[in-house]
PDB file of C-alpha atoms in Angstrom:
ATOM      1  CA  UNK A 244     -63.580  92.215  44.612  1.00 49.00           C
ATOM      2  CA  UNK A 245     -65.523  89.705  42.126  1.00 47.00           C
ATOM      3  CA  UNK A 246     -65.706  91.895  38.853  1.00 42.00           C
ATOM      4  CA  UNK A 247     -68.869  90.298  37.699  1.00 42.00           C
ATOM      5  CA  UNK A 248     -71.723  92.817  37.658  1.00 42.00           C
ATOM      6  CA  UNK A 249     -73.541  91.656  41.063  1.00 42.00           C
ATOM      7  CA  UNK A 250     -73.311  93.737  43.944  1.00 48.00           C
ATOM      8  CA  UNK A 251     -72.838  91.915  47.434  1.00 44.00           C
ATOM      9  CA  UNK A 252     -74.181  92.908  50.686  1.00 44.00           C
ATOM     10  CA  UNK A 253     -73.438  92.442  54.307  1.00 42.00           C
ATOM     11  CA  UNK A 254     -75.882  93.039  57.312  1.00 42.00           C
ATOM     12  CA  UNK A 255     -74.509  93.849  60.628  1.00 40.00           C
ATOM     13  CA  UNK A 256     -77.059  94.022  63.394  1.00 35.00           C
ATOM     14  CA  UNK A 257     -75.611  95.044  66.873  1.00 34.00           C
ATOM     15  CA  UNK A 258     -75.304  91.703  69.410  1.00 33.00           C
ATOM     16  CA  UNK A 259     -78.527  92.676  71.138  1.00 34.00           C
ATOM     17  CA  UNK A 260     -80.469  92.384  67.906  1.00 34.00           C
ATOM     18  CA  UNK A 261     -79.294  88.456  67.126  1.00 33.00           C
ATOM     19  CA  UNK A 262     -81.936  87.708  70.228  1.00 34.00           C
ATOM     20  CA  UNK A 263     -85.235  88.913  67.632  1.00 35.00           C
ATOM     21  CA  UNK A 264     -86.622  86.669  64.972  1.00 34.00           C
ATOM     22  CA  UNK A 265     -85.555  86.798  61.328  1.00 35.00           C
ATOM     23  CA  UNK A 266     -88.421  88.527  60.728  1.00 34.00           C
ATOM     24  CA  UNK A 267     -87.609  91.589  63.196  1.00 36.00           C
ATOM     25  CA  UNK A 268     -84.226  91.710  62.190  1.00 40.00           C
ATOM     26  CA  UNK A 269     -85.543  93.292  59.087  1.00 41.00           C
ATOM     27  CA  UNK A 270     -87.467  96.069  60.393  1.00 45.00           C
ATOM     28  CA  UNK A 271     -84.907  98.499  58.842  1.00 47.00           C
ATOM     29  CA  UNK A 272     -86.591  97.441  55.576  1.00 51.00           C
ATOM     30  CA  UNK A 273     -90.290  97.899  56.659  1.00 49.00           C
ATOM     31  CA  UNK A 274     -88.873 101.586  58.540  1.00 50.00           C
ATOM     32  CA  UNK A 275     -87.062 103.008  55.300  1.00 60.00           C
ATOM     33  CA  UNK A 276     -89.875 104.298  53.589  1.00 50.00           C
ATOM     34  CA  UNK A 277     -90.131 106.683  57.478  1.00 52.00           C
ATOM     35  CA  UNK A 278     -87.013 108.246  56.496  1.00 51.00           C
ATOM     36  CA  UNK A 279     -87.365 111.937  55.359  1.00 49.00           C
ATOM     37  CA  UNK A 280     -87.652 112.975  51.332  1.00 47.00           C
ATOM     38  CA  UNK A 281     -84.880 112.501  49.249  1.00 43.00           C
ATOM     39  CA  UNK A 282     -85.546 115.239  47.600  1.00 44.00           C
ATOM     40  CA  UNK A 283     -86.554 117.131  51.291  1.00 41.00           C
ATOM     41  CA  UNK A 284     -82.918 116.984  52.455  1.00 42.00           C
ATOM     42  CA  UNK A 285     -80.974 116.483  49.733  1.00 49.00           C
ATOM     43  CA  UNK A 286     -78.893 119.082  49.331  1.00 64.00           C
ATOM     44  CA  UNK A 287     -77.330 120.582  45.826  1.00 85.00           C
ATOM     45  CA  UNK A 288     -74.494 118.902  43.970  1.00 90.00           C
ATOM     46  CA  UNK A 289     -72.255 121.418  42.182  1.00 87.00           C
ATOM     47  CA  UNK A 290     -70.579 119.808  38.799  1.00 91.00           C
ATOM     48  CA  UNK A 291     -67.571 120.511  37.613  1.00 94.00           C
ATOM     49  CA  UNK A 292     -67.537 120.097  33.759  1.00 95.00           C
ATOM     50  CA  UNK A 293     -65.496 117.017  32.588  1.00 97.00           C
ATOM     51  CA  UNK A 294     -65.746 115.159  36.155  1.00 98.00           C
ATOM     52  CA  UNK A 295     -68.080 112.538  37.539  1.00 98.00           C
ATOM     53  CA  UNK A 296     -69.866 113.248  40.749  1.00 97.00           C
ATOM     54  CA  UNK A 297     -71.388 110.589  43.327  1.00 98.00           C
ATOM     55  CA  UNK A 298     -73.908 110.559  45.490  1.00 97.00           C
ATOM     56  CA  UNK A 299     -75.851 108.423  47.751  1.00 96.00           C
ATOM     57  CA  UNK A 300     -79.364 108.812  49.421  1.00 94.00           C
ATOM     58  CA  UNK A 301     -82.443 106.763  50.132  1.00 93.00           C
ATOM     59  CA  UNK A 302     -82.385 105.223  53.603  1.00 93.00           C
ATOM     60  CA  UNK A 303     -81.848 107.666  57.154  1.00 94.00           C
ATOM     61  CA  UNK A 304     -78.117 107.712  56.613  1.00 95.00           C
ATOM     62  CA  UNK A 305     -75.366 107.018  54.155  1.00 96.00           C
ATOM     63  CA  UNK A 306     -71.671 107.209  52.907  1.00 97.00           C
ATOM     64  CA  UNK A 307     -69.905 106.585  50.077  1.00 97.00           C
ATOM     65  CA  UNK A 308     -66.848 104.758  52.024  1.00 97.00           C
ATOM     66  CA  UNK A 309     -64.593 103.515  49.752  1.00 97.00           C
ATOM     67  CA  UNK A 310     -63.855 104.456  45.791  1.00 98.00           C
ATOM     68  CA  UNK A 311     -61.159 101.812  44.199  1.00 97.00           C
ATOM     69  CA  UNK A 312     -58.269 101.299  46.908  1.00 96.00           C
ATOM     70  CA  UNK A 313     -59.000 104.824  48.560  1.00 97.00           C
ATOM     71  CA  UNK A 314     -60.879 104.943  52.072  1.00 97.00           C
ATOM     72  CA  UNK A 315     -63.266 108.117  51.840  1.00 96.00           C
ATOM     73  CA  UNK A 316     -65.503 108.060  55.011  1.00 97.00           C
ATOM     74  CA  UNK A 317     -64.220 106.540  57.934  1.00 95.00           C
ATOM     75  CA  UNK A 318     -67.081 104.222  59.516  1.00 88.00           C
ATOM     76  CA  UNK A 319     -66.489 105.030  63.072  1.00 92.00           C
ATOM     77  CA  UNK A 320     -66.687 108.907  62.971  1.00 95.00           C
ATOM     78  CA  UNK A 321     -68.901 108.994  59.687  1.00 95.00           C
ATOM     79  CA  UNK A 322     -65.925 112.160  58.666  1.00 95.00           C
ATOM     80  CA  UNK A 323     -63.545 112.111  55.280  1.00 95.00           C
ATOM     81  CA  UNK A 324     -60.656 109.793  56.434  1.00 95.00           C
ATOM     82  CA  UNK A 325     -58.154 112.219  54.742  1.00 93.00           C
ATOM     83  CA  UNK A 326     -58.570 115.842  55.539  1.00 90.00           C
ATOM     84  CA  UNK A 327     -56.834 116.952  52.036  1.00 90.00           C
ATOM     85  CA  UNK A 328     -59.016 115.371  49.693  1.00 92.00           C
ATOM     86  CA  UNK A 329     -62.375 117.022  51.751  1.00 91.00           C
ATOM     87  CA  UNK A 330     -63.490 120.661  50.391  1.00 85.00           C
ATOM     88  CA  UNK A 331     -64.267 123.189  53.332  1.00 66.00           C
ATOM     89  CA  UNK A 332     -65.780 120.963  55.673  1.00 51.00           C
ATOM     90  CA  UNK A 333     -68.491 123.082  57.112  1.00 46.00           C
ATOM     91  CA  UNK A 334     -69.229 124.206  60.996  1.00 52.00           C
ATOM     92  CA  UNK A 335     -71.430 122.705  62.849  1.00 48.00           C
ATOM     93  CA  UNK A 336     -74.241 124.505  64.360  1.00 49.00           C
ATOM     94  CA  UNK A 337     -76.989 122.264  65.345  1.00 49.00           C
ATOM     95  CA  UNK A 338     -77.612 122.231  61.281  1.00 52.00           C
ATOM     96  CA  UNK A 339     -74.797 121.295  59.087  1.00 52.00           C
ATOM     97  CA  UNK A 340     -74.480 124.854  56.517  1.00 51.00           C
ATOM     98  CA  UNK A 341     -72.690 124.341  53.564  1.00 48.00           C
ATOM     99  CA  UNK A 342     -70.788 127.202  52.584  1.00 47.00           C
ATOM    100  CA  UNK A 343     -70.628 129.129  49.325  1.00 51.00           C
ATOM    101  CA  UNK A 344     -67.473 129.988  48.435  1.00 61.00           C
ATOM    102  CA  UNK A 345     -66.449 126.273  48.901  1.00 72.00           C
ATOM    103  CA  UNK A 346     -63.153 125.245  46.955  1.00 79.00           C
ATOM    104  CA  UNK A 347     -63.651 123.690  43.743  1.00 87.00           C
ATOM    105  CA  UNK A 348     -60.868 123.161  42.083  1.00 92.00           C
ATOM    106  CA  UNK A 349     -60.959 121.015  38.920  1.00 95.00           C
ATOM    107  CA  UNK A 350     -59.639 117.468  39.621  1.00 96.00           C
ATOM    108  CA  UNK A 351     -56.149 117.609  38.215  1.00 93.00           C
ATOM    109  CA  UNK A 352     -55.659 113.849  37.532  1.00 94.00           C
ATOM    110  CA  UNK A 353     -58.045 110.873  37.372  1.00 94.00           C
ATOM    111  CA  UNK A 354     -56.549 109.394  40.474  1.00 94.00           C
ATOM    112  CA  UNK A 355     -57.511 112.359  42.726  1.00 96.00           C
ATOM    113  CA  UNK A 356     -60.610 112.266  43.899  1.00 97.00           C
ATOM    114  CA  UNK A 357     -62.393 114.945  46.844  1.00 96.00           C
ATOM    115  CA  UNK A 358     -65.635 114.821  49.255  1.00 96.00           C
ATOM    116  CA  UNK A 359     -67.688 117.452  49.215  1.00 94.00           C
ATOM    117  CA  UNK A 360     -70.518 118.090  52.309  1.00 92.00           C
ATOM    118  CA  UNK A 361     -73.544 118.068  50.675  1.00 92.00           C
ATOM    119  CA  UNK A 362     -76.401 118.424  53.440  1.00 90.00           C
ATOM    120  CA  UNK A 363     -77.518 117.418  56.753  1.00 90.00           C
ATOM    121  CA  UNK A 364     -77.905 113.533  57.319  1.00 92.00           C
ATOM    122  CA  UNK A 365     -81.388 112.478  59.002  1.00 91.00           C
ATOM    123  CA  UNK A 366     -79.450 111.146  61.681  1.00 94.00           C
ATOM    124  CA  UNK A 367     -79.211 113.707  63.442  1.00 92.00           C
ATOM    125  CA  UNK A 368     -74.703 115.222  64.015  1.00 92.00           C
ATOM    126  CA  UNK A 369     -73.854 113.464  60.669  1.00 94.00           C
ATOM    127  CA  UNK A 370     -73.133 114.628  57.127  1.00 93.00           C
ATOM    128  CA  UNK A 371     -74.046 113.456  53.887  1.00 94.00           C
ATOM    129  CA  UNK A 372     -71.199 113.981  51.187  1.00 95.00           C
ATOM    130  CA  UNK A 373     -70.651 113.068  47.499  1.00 96.00           C
ATOM    131  CA  UNK A 374     -67.657 112.106  45.936  1.00 97.00           C
ATOM    132  CA  UNK A 375     -65.776 113.696  43.006  1.00 97.00           C
ATOM    133  CA  UNK A 376     -64.117 111.903  40.488  1.00 98.00           C
ATOM    134  CA  UNK A 377     -62.480 111.509  36.894  1.00 98.00           C
ATOM    135  CA  UNK A 378     -64.866 109.085  34.531  1.00 98.00           C
ATOM    136  CA  UNK A 379     -63.480 105.977  34.667  1.00 97.00           C
ATOM    137  CA  UNK A 380     -64.383 102.375  35.882  1.00 98.00           C
ATOM    138  CA  UNK A 381     -64.589 102.377  39.764  1.00 98.00           C
ATOM    139  CA  UNK A 382     -65.188 100.249  42.240  1.00 98.00           C
ATOM    140  CA  UNK A 383     -67.263 102.273  44.785  1.00 97.00           C
ATOM    141  CA  UNK A 384     -68.453 101.018  47.937  1.00 96.00           C
ATOM    142  CA  UNK A 385     -71.416 102.490  49.937  1.00 95.00           C
ATOM    143  CA  UNK A 386     -72.618 101.345  53.587  1.00 94.00           C
ATOM    144  CA  UNK A 387     -76.880 102.755  53.746  1.00 93.00           C
ATOM    145  CA  UNK A 388     -78.172 102.903  56.954  1.00 93.00           C
ATOM    146  CA  UNK A 389     -81.826 101.576  56.471  1.00 90.00           C
ATOM    147  CA  UNK A 390     -83.393 102.668  60.851  1.00 90.00           C
ATOM    148  CA  UNK A 391     -82.255 105.585  62.936  1.00 92.00           C
ATOM    149  CA  UNK A 392     -79.192 103.003  64.054  1.00 91.00           C
ATOM    150  CA  UNK A 393     -75.826 103.344  63.275  1.00 92.00           C
ATOM    151  CA  UNK A 394     -75.924  99.551  65.037  1.00 90.00           C
ATOM    152  CA  UNK A 395     -76.796  98.297  61.751  1.00 88.00           C
ATOM    153  CA  UNK A 396     -75.550  99.063  58.352  1.00 88.00           C
ATOM    154  CA  UNK A 397     -76.140  97.243  54.670  1.00 87.00           C
ATOM    155  CA  UNK A 398     -73.054  97.257  52.652  1.00 88.00           C
ATOM    156  CA  UNK A 399     -72.826  97.124  48.941  1.00 91.00           C
ATOM    157  CA  UNK A 400     -70.234  97.223  46.186  1.00 92.00           C
ATOM    158  CA  UNK A 401     -69.851  97.870  42.923  1.00 94.00           C
ATOM    159  CA  UNK A 402     -68.074  98.109  40.412  1.00 96.00           C
ATOM    160  CA  UNK A 403     -69.707 100.884  37.088  1.00 97.00           C
ATOM    161  CA  UNK A 404     -68.027 101.943  34.323  1.00 98.00           C
ATOM    162  CA  UNK A 405     -68.282 106.293  34.636  1.00 98.00           C
ATOM    163  CA  UNK A 406     -67.504 106.748  31.194  1.00 96.00           C
ATOM    164  CA  UNK A 407     -69.603 110.031  30.885  1.00 97.00           C
ATOM    165  CA  UNK A 408     -69.177 113.290  33.413  1.00 97.00           C
ATOM    166  CA  UNK A 409     -71.999 114.321  35.240  1.00 96.00           C
ATOM    167  CA  UNK A 410     -73.916 113.400  38.542  1.00 96.00           C
ATOM    168  CA  UNK A 411     -74.892 109.763  39.323  1.00 97.00           C
ATOM    169  CA  UNK A 412     -76.660 108.746  42.755  1.00 97.00           C
ATOM    170  CA  UNK A 413     -77.179 105.517  44.517  1.00 97.00           C
ATOM    171  CA  UNK A 414     -80.815 105.527  45.299  1.00 96.00           C
ATOM    172  CA  UNK A 415     -81.890 102.501  47.842  1.00 94.00           C
ATOM    173  CA  UNK A 416     -85.449 101.795  48.475  1.00 91.00           C
ATOM    174  CA  UNK A 417     -87.890  99.314  49.413  1.00 83.00           C
ATOM    175  CA  UNK A 418     -89.195  97.350  46.140  1.00 71.00           C
ATOM    176  CA  UNK A 419     -93.257  97.018  46.744  1.00 66.00           C
ATOM    177  CA  UNK A 420     -95.058  93.935  45.405  1.00 58.00           C
ATOM    178  CA  UNK A 421     -98.258  94.163  43.706  1.00 53.00           C
ATOM    179  CA  UNK A 422     -99.970  92.165  46.522  1.00 54.00           C
ATOM    180  CA  UNK A 423     -98.975  89.423  48.564  1.00 49.00           C
ATOM    181  CA  UNK A 424    -100.656  85.731  48.941  1.00 49.00           C
ATOM    182  CA  UNK A 425     -99.944  82.567  50.869  1.00 48.00           C
ATOM    183  CA  UNK A 426     -98.951  82.361  54.430  1.00 44.00           C
ATOM    184  CA  UNK A 427     -98.726  84.812  57.396  1.00 42.00           C
ATOM    185  CA  UNK A 428     -95.279  83.966  57.757  1.00 40.00           C
ATOM    186  CA  UNK A 429     -95.100  84.819  53.753  1.00 43.00           C
ATOM    187  CA  UNK A 430     -97.556  87.950  53.677  1.00 41.00           C
ATOM    188  CA  UNK A 431     -94.878  89.219  57.267  1.00 44.00           C
ATOM    189  CA  UNK A 432     -91.590  88.956  55.443  1.00 47.00           C
ATOM    190  CA  UNK A 433     -90.148  91.941  54.724  1.00 59.00           C
ATOM    191  CA  UNK A 434     -90.036  93.461  51.163  1.00 73.00           C
ATOM    192  CA  UNK A 435     -86.319  93.494  49.311  1.00 76.00           C
ATOM    193  CA  UNK A 436     -84.027  96.224  49.461  1.00 85.00           C
ATOM    194  CA  UNK A 437     -83.022  97.500  46.094  1.00 92.00           C
ATOM    195  CA  UNK A 438     -80.544  99.950  44.735  1.00 95.00           C
ATOM    196  CA  UNK A 439     -80.508 102.022  41.894  1.00 95.00           C
ATOM    197  CA  UNK A 440     -77.788 103.805  40.321  1.00 97.00           C
ATOM    198  CA  UNK A 441     -79.381 107.204  38.151  1.00 96.00           C
ATOM    199  CA  UNK A 442     -77.224 108.921  35.795  1.00 96.00           C
ATOM    200  CA  UNK A 443     -79.096 112.404  35.806  1.00 92.00           C
ATOM    201  CA  UNK A 444     -82.670 111.770  35.509  1.00 92.00           C
ATOM    202  CA  UNK A 445     -82.428 108.251  33.795  1.00 94.00           C
ATOM    203  CA  UNK A 446     -82.022 104.787  36.177  1.00 95.00           C
ATOM    204  CA  UNK A 447     -78.917 103.143  34.781  1.00 95.00           C
ATOM    205  CA  UNK A 448     -78.968  99.567  37.013  1.00 96.00           C
ATOM    206  CA  UNK A 449     -80.677  98.157  39.471  1.00 95.00           C
ATOM    207  CA  UNK A 450     -79.952  95.392  42.386  1.00 94.00           C
ATOM    208  CA  UNK A 451     -82.152  94.053  44.475  1.00 90.00           C
ATOM    209  CA  UNK A 452     -81.403  91.332  47.400  1.00 83.00           C
ATOM    210  CA  UNK A 453     -82.762  87.652  47.800  1.00 77.00           C
ATOM    211  CA  UNK A 454     -84.207  87.135  50.406  1.00 71.00           C
ATOM    212  CA  UNK A 455     -83.685  83.259  50.473  1.00 65.00           C
ATOM    213  CA  UNK A 456     -81.516  81.369  53.062  1.00 47.00           C
ATOM    214  CA  UNK A 457     -78.881  80.525  49.872  1.00 54.00           C
ATOM    215  CA  UNK A 458     -78.277  83.962  49.067  1.00 48.00           C
ATOM    216  CA  UNK A 459     -78.474  85.914  51.615  1.00 49.00           C
ATOM    217  CA  UNK A 460     -76.871  89.030  51.890  1.00 58.00           C
ATOM    218  CA  UNK A 461     -76.442  88.861  47.817  1.00 74.00           C
ATOM    219  CA  UNK A 462     -78.165  91.714  45.485  1.00 79.00           C
ATOM    220  CA  UNK A 463     -78.206  90.528  41.792  1.00 85.00           C
ATOM    221  CA  UNK A 464     -78.559  92.987  38.739  1.00 91.00           C
ATOM    222  CA  UNK A 465     -81.913  92.665  37.853  1.00 85.00           C
ATOM    223  CA  UNK A 466     -81.493  94.006  34.433  1.00 73.00           C
ATOM    224  CA  UNK A 467     -78.529  91.189  34.103  1.00 47.00           C
ATOM    225  CA  UNK A 468     -80.728  87.908  35.638  1.00 41.00           C
ATOM    226  CA  UNK A 469     -83.220  88.840  33.017  1.00 42.00           C
ATOM    227  CA  UNK A 470     -80.099  88.917  29.929  1.00 35.00           C
ATOM    228  CA  UNK A 471     -79.026  85.238  31.699  1.00 36.00           C
ATOM    229  CA  UNK A 472     -82.332  83.986  31.388  1.00 37.00           C
ATOM    230  CA  UNK A 473     -82.610  84.985  27.959  1.00 35.00           C
ATOM    231  CA  UNK A 474     -79.259  83.401  26.882  1.00 37.00           C
ATOM    232  CA  UNK A 475     -80.281  80.663  28.585  1.00 38.00           C
ATOM    233  CA  UNK A 476     -83.215  79.853  26.310  1.00 40.00           C
ATOM    234  CA  UNK A 477     -80.606  80.667  23.116  1.00 37.00           C
ATOM    235  CA  UNK A 478     -78.620  77.852  24.057  1.00 38.00           C
ATOM    236  CA  UNK A 479     -81.197  75.451  24.596  1.00 42.00           C
ATOM    237  CA  UNK A 480     -82.799  76.630  21.134  1.00 38.00           C
ATOM    238  CA  UNK A 481     -79.527  75.934  19.301  1.00 40.00           C
ATOM    239  CA  UNK A 482     -79.118  72.792  21.099  1.00 41.00           C
TER     240      UNK A 482
END
């Protein structure tokens, strides 16, 4: 995993979809707004003093598949890989109901990880989970599903220093431009998919996808792009 502050994404699409045009391949970005509002279906995170909660939202479904070297959610079953790290898995009767008396015993050390059922996913039959960890620098891998289609997944990876306890959310959204001009092909191109890391009610970091052919699948931290630009200008002035 590259520790530079950018995120690398890989698009996985079912083989049949490869016959479609490049514009059609990215219809997931256009349909992302059709997913239910995050505020409408997101469950309630139960904070524990001194711990970090990591959740994802914004698409039809998302799941934290890995933290550091620990695999969390299986990409095939979409459930916790290790039952020992799962907290009070809910019973399924049409919709997911979060038990009131979940075992929320504090984590015992910095290597401990727990996953907690958060809410029913916008994809029927699936559950959204959030992760509990201790404050530390973490490598977090998340799968986002922009379409109501399990065959189409966007894989996101980020390294972040979770120094402060509290709730962090990785929120996916489609970046809207103020206006488009140019050829019909330009106006038909999908808007870039972006991910924001929220700490409580504040945005800490933002990553957006590069849609050019040279960097296909690469998401760059927009704040860092600005810093690099300023640094380059400073070097030229000094020179």
